[in-house]
Coordinates of C-alpha atoms and ligand atoms in Angstrom, one line a residue:
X1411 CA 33.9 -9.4 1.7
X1412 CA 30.2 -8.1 2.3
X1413 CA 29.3 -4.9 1.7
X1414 CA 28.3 -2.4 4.0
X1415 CA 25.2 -0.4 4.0
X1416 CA 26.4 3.4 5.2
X1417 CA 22.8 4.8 5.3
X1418 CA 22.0 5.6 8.9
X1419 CA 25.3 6.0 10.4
X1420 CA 26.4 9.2 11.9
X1421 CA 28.9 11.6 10.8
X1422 CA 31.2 10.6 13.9
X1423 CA 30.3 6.6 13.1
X1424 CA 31.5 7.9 8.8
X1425 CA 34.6 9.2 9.8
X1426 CA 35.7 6.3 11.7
X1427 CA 34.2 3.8 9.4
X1428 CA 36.0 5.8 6.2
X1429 CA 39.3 6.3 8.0
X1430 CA 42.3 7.2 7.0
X1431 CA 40.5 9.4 4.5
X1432 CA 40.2 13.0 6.0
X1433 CA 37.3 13.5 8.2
X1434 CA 36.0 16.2 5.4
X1435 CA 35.2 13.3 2.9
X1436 CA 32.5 11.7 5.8
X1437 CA 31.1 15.4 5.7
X1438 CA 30.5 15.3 1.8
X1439 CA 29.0 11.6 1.9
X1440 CA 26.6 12.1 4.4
X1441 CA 25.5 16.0 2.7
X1442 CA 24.8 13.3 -0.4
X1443 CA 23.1 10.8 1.3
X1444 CA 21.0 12.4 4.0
X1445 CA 20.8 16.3 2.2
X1446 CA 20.6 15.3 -1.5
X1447 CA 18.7 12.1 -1.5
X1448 CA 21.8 10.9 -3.1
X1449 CA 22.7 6.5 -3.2
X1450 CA 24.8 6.2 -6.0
X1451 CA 28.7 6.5 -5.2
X1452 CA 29.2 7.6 -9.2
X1453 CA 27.1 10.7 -8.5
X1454 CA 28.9 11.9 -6.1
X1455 CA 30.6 14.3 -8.2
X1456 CA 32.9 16.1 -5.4
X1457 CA 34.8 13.1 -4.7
X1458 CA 37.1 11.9 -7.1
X1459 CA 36.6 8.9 -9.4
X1460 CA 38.6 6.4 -8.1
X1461 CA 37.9 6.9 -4.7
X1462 CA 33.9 6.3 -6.3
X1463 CA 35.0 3.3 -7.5
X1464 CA 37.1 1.9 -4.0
X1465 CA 33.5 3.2 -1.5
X1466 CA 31.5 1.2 -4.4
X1467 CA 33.8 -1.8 -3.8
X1468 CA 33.5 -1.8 -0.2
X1469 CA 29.8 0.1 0.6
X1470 CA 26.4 1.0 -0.6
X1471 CA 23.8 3.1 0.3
X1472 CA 20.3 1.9 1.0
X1473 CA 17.3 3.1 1.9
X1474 CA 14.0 1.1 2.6
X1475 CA 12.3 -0.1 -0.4
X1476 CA 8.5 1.1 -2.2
X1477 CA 6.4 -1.6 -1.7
X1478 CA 3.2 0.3 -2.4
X1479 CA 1.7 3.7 -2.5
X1480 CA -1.9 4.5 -1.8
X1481 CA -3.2 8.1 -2.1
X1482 CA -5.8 9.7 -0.8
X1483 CA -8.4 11.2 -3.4
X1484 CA -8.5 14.8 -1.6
X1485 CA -4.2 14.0 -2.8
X1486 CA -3.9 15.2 1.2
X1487 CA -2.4 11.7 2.3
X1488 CA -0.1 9.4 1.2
X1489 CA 0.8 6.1 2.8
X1490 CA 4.0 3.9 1.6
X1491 CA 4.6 0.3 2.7
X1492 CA 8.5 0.2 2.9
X1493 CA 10.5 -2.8 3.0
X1494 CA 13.7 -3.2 4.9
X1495 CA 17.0 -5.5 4.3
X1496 CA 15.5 -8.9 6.0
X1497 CA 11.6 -8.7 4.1
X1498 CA 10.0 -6.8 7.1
X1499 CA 7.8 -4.3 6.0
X1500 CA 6.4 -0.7 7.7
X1501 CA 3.7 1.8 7.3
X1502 CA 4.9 5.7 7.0
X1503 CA 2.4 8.0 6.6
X1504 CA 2.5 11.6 4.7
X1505 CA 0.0 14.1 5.6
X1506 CA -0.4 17.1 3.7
X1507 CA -1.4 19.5 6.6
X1508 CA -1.9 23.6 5.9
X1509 CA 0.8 24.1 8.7
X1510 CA 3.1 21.8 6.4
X1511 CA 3.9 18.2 5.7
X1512 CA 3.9 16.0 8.5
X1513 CA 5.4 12.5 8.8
X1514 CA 3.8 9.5 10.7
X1515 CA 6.6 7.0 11.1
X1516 CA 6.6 3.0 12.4
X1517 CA 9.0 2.7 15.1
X1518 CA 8.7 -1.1 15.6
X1519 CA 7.8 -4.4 12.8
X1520 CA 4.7 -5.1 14.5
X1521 CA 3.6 -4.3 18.2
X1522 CA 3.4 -6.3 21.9
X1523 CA 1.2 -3.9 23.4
X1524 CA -1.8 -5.7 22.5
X1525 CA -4.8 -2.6 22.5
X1526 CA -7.7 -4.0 21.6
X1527 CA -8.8 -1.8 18.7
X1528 CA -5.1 -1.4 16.8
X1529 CA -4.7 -3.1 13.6
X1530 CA -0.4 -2.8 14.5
X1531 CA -0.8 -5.3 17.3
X1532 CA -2.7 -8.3 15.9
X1533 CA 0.0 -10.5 14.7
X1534 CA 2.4 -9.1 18.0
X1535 CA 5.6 -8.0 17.6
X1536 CA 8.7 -8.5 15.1
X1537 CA 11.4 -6.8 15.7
X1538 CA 12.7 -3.0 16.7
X1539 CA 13.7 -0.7 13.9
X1540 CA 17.1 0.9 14.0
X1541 CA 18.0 4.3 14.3
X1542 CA 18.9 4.0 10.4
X1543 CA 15.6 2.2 9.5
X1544 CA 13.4 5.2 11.3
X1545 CA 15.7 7.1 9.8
X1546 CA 15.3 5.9 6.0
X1547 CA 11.2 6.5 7.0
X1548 CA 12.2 9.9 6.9
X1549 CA 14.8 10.4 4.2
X1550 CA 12.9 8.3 1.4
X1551 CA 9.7 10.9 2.7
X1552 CA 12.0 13.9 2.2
X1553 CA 13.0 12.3 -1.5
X1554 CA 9.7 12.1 -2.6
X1555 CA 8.9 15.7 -1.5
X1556 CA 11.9 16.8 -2.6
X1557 CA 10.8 16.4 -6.4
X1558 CA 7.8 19.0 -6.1
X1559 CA 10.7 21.5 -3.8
X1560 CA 9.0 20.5 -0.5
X1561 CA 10.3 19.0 2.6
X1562 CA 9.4 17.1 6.0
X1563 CA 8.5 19.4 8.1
X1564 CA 6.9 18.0 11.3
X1565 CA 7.9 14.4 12.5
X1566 CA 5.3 11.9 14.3
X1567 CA 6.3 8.9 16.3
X1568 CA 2.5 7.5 16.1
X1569 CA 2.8 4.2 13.3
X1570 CA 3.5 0.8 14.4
X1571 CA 4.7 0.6 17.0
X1572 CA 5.7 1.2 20.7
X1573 CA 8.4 4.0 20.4
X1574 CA 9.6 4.4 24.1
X1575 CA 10.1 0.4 24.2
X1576 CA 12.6 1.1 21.4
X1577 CA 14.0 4.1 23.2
X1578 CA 17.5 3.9 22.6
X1579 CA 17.4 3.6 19.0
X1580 CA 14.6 6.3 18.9
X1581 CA 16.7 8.9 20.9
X1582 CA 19.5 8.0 18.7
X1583 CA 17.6 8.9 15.1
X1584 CA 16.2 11.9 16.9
X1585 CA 19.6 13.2 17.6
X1586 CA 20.7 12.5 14.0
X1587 CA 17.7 14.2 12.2
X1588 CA 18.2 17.0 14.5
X1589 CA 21.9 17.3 13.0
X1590 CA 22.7 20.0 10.6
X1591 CA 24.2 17.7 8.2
X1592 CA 21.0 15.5 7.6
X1593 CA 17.4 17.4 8.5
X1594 CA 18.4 19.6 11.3
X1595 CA 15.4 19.0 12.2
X1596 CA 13.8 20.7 15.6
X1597 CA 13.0 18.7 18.5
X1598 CA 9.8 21.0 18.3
X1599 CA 8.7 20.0 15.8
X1600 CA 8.4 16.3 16.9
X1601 CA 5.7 14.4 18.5
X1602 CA 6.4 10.9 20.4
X1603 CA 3.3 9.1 21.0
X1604 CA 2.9 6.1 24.0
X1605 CA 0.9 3.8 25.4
X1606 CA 2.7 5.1 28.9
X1607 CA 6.0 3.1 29.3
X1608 CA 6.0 5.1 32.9
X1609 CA 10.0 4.1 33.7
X1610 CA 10.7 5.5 29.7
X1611 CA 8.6 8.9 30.0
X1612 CA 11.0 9.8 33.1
X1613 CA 14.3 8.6 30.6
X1614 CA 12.8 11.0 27.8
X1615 CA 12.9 13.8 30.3
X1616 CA 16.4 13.1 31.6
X1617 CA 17.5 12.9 27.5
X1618 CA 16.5 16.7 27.9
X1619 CA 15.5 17.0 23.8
X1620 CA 12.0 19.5 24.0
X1621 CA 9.8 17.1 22.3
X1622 CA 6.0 17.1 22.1
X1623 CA 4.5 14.0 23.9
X1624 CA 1.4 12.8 23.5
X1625 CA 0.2 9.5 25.8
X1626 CA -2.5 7.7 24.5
X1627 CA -4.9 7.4 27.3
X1628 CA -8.6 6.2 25.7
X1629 CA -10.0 5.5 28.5
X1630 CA -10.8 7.8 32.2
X1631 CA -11.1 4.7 34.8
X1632 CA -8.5 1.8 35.2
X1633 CA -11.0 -0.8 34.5
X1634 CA -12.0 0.1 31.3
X1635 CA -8.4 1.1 30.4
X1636 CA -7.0 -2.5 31.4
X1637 CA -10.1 -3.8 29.2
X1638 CA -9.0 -2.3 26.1
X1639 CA -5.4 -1.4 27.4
X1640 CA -3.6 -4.5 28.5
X1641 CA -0.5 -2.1 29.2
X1642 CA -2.9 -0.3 31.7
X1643 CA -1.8 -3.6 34.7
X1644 CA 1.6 -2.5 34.1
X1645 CA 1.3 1.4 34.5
X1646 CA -2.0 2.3 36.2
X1647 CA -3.9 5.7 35.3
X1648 CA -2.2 7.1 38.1
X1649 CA 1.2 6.5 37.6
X1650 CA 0.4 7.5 33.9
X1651 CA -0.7 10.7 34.5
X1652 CA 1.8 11.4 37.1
X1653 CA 4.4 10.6 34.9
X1654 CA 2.7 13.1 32.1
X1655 CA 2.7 15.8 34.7
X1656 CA 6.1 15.4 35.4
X1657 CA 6.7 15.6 32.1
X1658 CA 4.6 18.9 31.3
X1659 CA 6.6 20.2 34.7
X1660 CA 10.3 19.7 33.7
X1661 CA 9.9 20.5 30.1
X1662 CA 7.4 23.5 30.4
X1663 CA 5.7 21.8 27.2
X1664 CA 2.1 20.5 27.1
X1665 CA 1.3 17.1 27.3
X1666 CA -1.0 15.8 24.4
X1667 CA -3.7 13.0 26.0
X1668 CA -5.2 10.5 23.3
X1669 CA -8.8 9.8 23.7
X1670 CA -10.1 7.2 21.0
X1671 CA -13.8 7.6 21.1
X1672 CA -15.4 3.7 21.0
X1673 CA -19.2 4.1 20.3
X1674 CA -20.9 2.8 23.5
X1675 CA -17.4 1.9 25.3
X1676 CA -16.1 4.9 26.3
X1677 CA -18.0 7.3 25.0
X1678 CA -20.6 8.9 27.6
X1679 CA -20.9 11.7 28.9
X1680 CA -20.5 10.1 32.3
X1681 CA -16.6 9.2 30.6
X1682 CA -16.2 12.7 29.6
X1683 CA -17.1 14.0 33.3
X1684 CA -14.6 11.2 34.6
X1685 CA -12.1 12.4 32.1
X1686 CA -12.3 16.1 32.7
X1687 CA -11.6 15.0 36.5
X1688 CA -8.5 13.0 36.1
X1689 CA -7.2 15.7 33.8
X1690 CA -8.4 18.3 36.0
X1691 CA -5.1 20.8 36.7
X1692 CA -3.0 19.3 34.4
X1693 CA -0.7 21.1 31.6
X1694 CA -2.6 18.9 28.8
X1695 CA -4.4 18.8 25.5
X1696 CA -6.8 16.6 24.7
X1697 CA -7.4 15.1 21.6
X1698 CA -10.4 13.4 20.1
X1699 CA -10.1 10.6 17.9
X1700 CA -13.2 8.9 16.5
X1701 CA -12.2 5.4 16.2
X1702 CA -11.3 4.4 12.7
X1703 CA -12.9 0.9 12.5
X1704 CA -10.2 -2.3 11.8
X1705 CA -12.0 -5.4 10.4
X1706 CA -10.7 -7.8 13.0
X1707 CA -11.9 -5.6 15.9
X1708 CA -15.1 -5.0 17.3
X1709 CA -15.3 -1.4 18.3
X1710 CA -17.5 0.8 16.3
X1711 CA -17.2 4.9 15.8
X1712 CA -18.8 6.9 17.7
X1713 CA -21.7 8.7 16.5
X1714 CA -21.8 12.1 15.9
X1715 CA -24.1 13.4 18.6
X1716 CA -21.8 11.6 21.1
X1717 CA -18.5 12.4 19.6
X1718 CA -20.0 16.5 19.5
X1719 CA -21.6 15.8 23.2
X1720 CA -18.1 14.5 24.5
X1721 CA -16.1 17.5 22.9
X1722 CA -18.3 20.2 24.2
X1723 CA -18.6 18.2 27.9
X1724 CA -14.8 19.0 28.0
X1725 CA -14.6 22.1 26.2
X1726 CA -16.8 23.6 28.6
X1727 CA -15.4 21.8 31.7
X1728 CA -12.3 23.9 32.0
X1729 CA -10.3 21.2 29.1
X1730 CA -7.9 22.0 25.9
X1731 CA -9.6 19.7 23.6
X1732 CA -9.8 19.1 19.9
X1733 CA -11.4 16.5 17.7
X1734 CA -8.5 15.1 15.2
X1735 CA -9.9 15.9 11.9
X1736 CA -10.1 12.5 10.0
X1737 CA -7.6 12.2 6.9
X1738 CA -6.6 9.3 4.5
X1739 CA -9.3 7.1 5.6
X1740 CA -9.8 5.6 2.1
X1741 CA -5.9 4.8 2.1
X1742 CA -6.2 2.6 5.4
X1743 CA -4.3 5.2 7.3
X1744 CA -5.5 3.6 10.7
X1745 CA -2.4 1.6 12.3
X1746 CA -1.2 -1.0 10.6
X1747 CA -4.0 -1.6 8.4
X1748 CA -2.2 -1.6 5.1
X1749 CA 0.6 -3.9 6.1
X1750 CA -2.1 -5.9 7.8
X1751 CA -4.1 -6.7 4.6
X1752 CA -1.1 -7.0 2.0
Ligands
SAH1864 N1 2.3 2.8 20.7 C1 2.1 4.2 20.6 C2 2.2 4.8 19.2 C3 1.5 4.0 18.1 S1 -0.3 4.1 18.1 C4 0.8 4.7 21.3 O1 0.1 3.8 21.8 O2 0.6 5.9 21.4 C5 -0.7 5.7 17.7 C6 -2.1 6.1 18.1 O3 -3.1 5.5 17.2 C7 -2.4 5.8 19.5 O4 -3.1 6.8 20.2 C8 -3.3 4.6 19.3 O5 -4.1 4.3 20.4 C9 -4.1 5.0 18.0 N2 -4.9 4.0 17.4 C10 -4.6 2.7 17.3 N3 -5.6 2.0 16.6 C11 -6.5 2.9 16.2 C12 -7.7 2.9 15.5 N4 -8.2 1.7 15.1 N5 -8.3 4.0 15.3 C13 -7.9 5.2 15.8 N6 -6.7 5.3 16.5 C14 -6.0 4.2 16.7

């Protein structure tokens, strides 16, 4: 008989998998897998021996694999390239912020989306993670922390990846992080970022968990977004930003706007006065993000008189704007660049 990976199921899917034993023993299991970083059956030292022995005949626990670790000299980042059951391999991202440690997970192997400045979407897409893959992003994080007494404390849905065209199994690890027997972890404190999957930004409100979301918008007219934004003929500006309103509406939380800063491509402050237009009214953030520069793409930064010009044009034009502060560019944080180039 084959064995049976029990990492990533639920407490609900333990007890039924586990049963006849009592309910209470799929309590302790998952407190050793998902609280205590815990794989091994034999260290499970509240259940009794033999039972040890019949779960080891039967399961295992398994969480992705280290592939490779970069970190970044400041020590503030540190990217791992896991590897899952079938070979696939993911980026997950640890940043070291002053507000905590936040966690950039992949949520797909690869990407369809097809923007023309992500490393994630050159070689299309592979294959959705499962709820338990996303999942074991997060727990093997939380092991490594959990050596120096620290912990994951802010999640973000930004690596590889198109998370709201893997919605179900997104939602689902959501609701099981949030669980008091793995991370209890807050919807607050997690950020889903999007291309703008229009029909899937209305689902996410309906699922009624307060998460941040943050829609990656890079450009202020449809034309230039459908250059660089293939997803743009889909789900026009409008629609986009309608659905992002509704969003901010419903869930009385702000929505975060993307704005990759492409030296001469979208970068003027002609863009900027578009921008602050579109956005004018809205419950929104904007944030800056100076383009990190992937070999196979074309797109150069910004440079700094533009990138200051652009963030003052909307500071002073009525706009909640902030320039993301760049971190673990010597580890290749930039999507999918590390998995790219092994
Ligand atoms: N598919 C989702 C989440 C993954 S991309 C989305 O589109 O939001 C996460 C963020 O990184 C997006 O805002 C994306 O546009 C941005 N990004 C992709 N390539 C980048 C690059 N080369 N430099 C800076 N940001 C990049």
């Amino acid at each position: 008989m084959k064995k049976k990976n029990l990492f990533g199921l639920t407490l609900e899917e333990l007890e039924t998998e586990l049963s006849p034993l009592p309910k209470f023993r799929a309590k302790q299991i998952a407190a050793w897998i998902y609280q205590r970083g815990v794989t091994s059956f034999d260290e499970m030292n509240d259940l009794s021996k033999n039972l040890r022995g019949e779960l080891a005949e039967k399961y295992f626990v398994q969480l992705p694999q280290l592939v490779k670790q970069l970190d970044s000299t400041d020590n503030l980042t540190t990217k791992f390239l896991l590897k899952f059951d079938d070979g696939a391999t993911v980026e997950t991202v640890l940043m070291r912020h002053d507000y905590g440690n936040s966690i950039c997970i992949s949520s797909q192997v690869g990407c369809a989306m097809g923007c023309k400045f992500c490393a994630s979407t050159l070689k299309g897409l592979d294959r959705n993670l499962t709820a338990g893959e996303m999942l074991g992003e997060i727990i093997f994080v939380q092991n490594f922390l959990r050596v120096v007494n620290q912990k994951v404390d802010t999640l973000v849905i930004m690596g590889t990846g198109e998370p709201l065209v893997n919605f179900d199994n997104v939602i689902k690890m959501l609701r099981l992080l949030h669980k008091d027997y793995t991370l209890g972890l807050s919807y607050r404190k997690v950020t889903i970022s999007t291309c703008g999957i229009v029909p899937a930004i209305r689902r996410l409100i309906d699922e009624q968990i307060p998460v941040t979301l943050s829609i990656s918008l890079h450009a202020p007219t449809n034309k230039l977004r459908s250059e660089i934004m293939p997803i743009n003929s889909a789900f026009n500006l409008k629609e986009v930003l309608k659905a992002g309103a509704e969003y901010a509406e419903v869930t009385g939380r702000r929505v975060t706007y993307e704005y990759i800063l492409l030296g001469g491509v979208n970068d003027t402050e002609e863009h900027a006065r578009q921008l602050a237009k579109i956005l004018d009214g809205q419950l929104a953030n904007v944030n800056l993000i100076p383009v990190n520069p992937v070999i196979e793409r074309n797109f150069k930064p910004p440079t700094h008189n533009a990138s200051q010009k652009f963030f003052h044009f909307l500071l002073t034009h009525g706009i909640n704007v902030t320039i993301r502060k760049e971190m673990g560019a010597d580890v290749n944080a930039a999507c999918g660049q590390l998995r790219a180039n092994s």
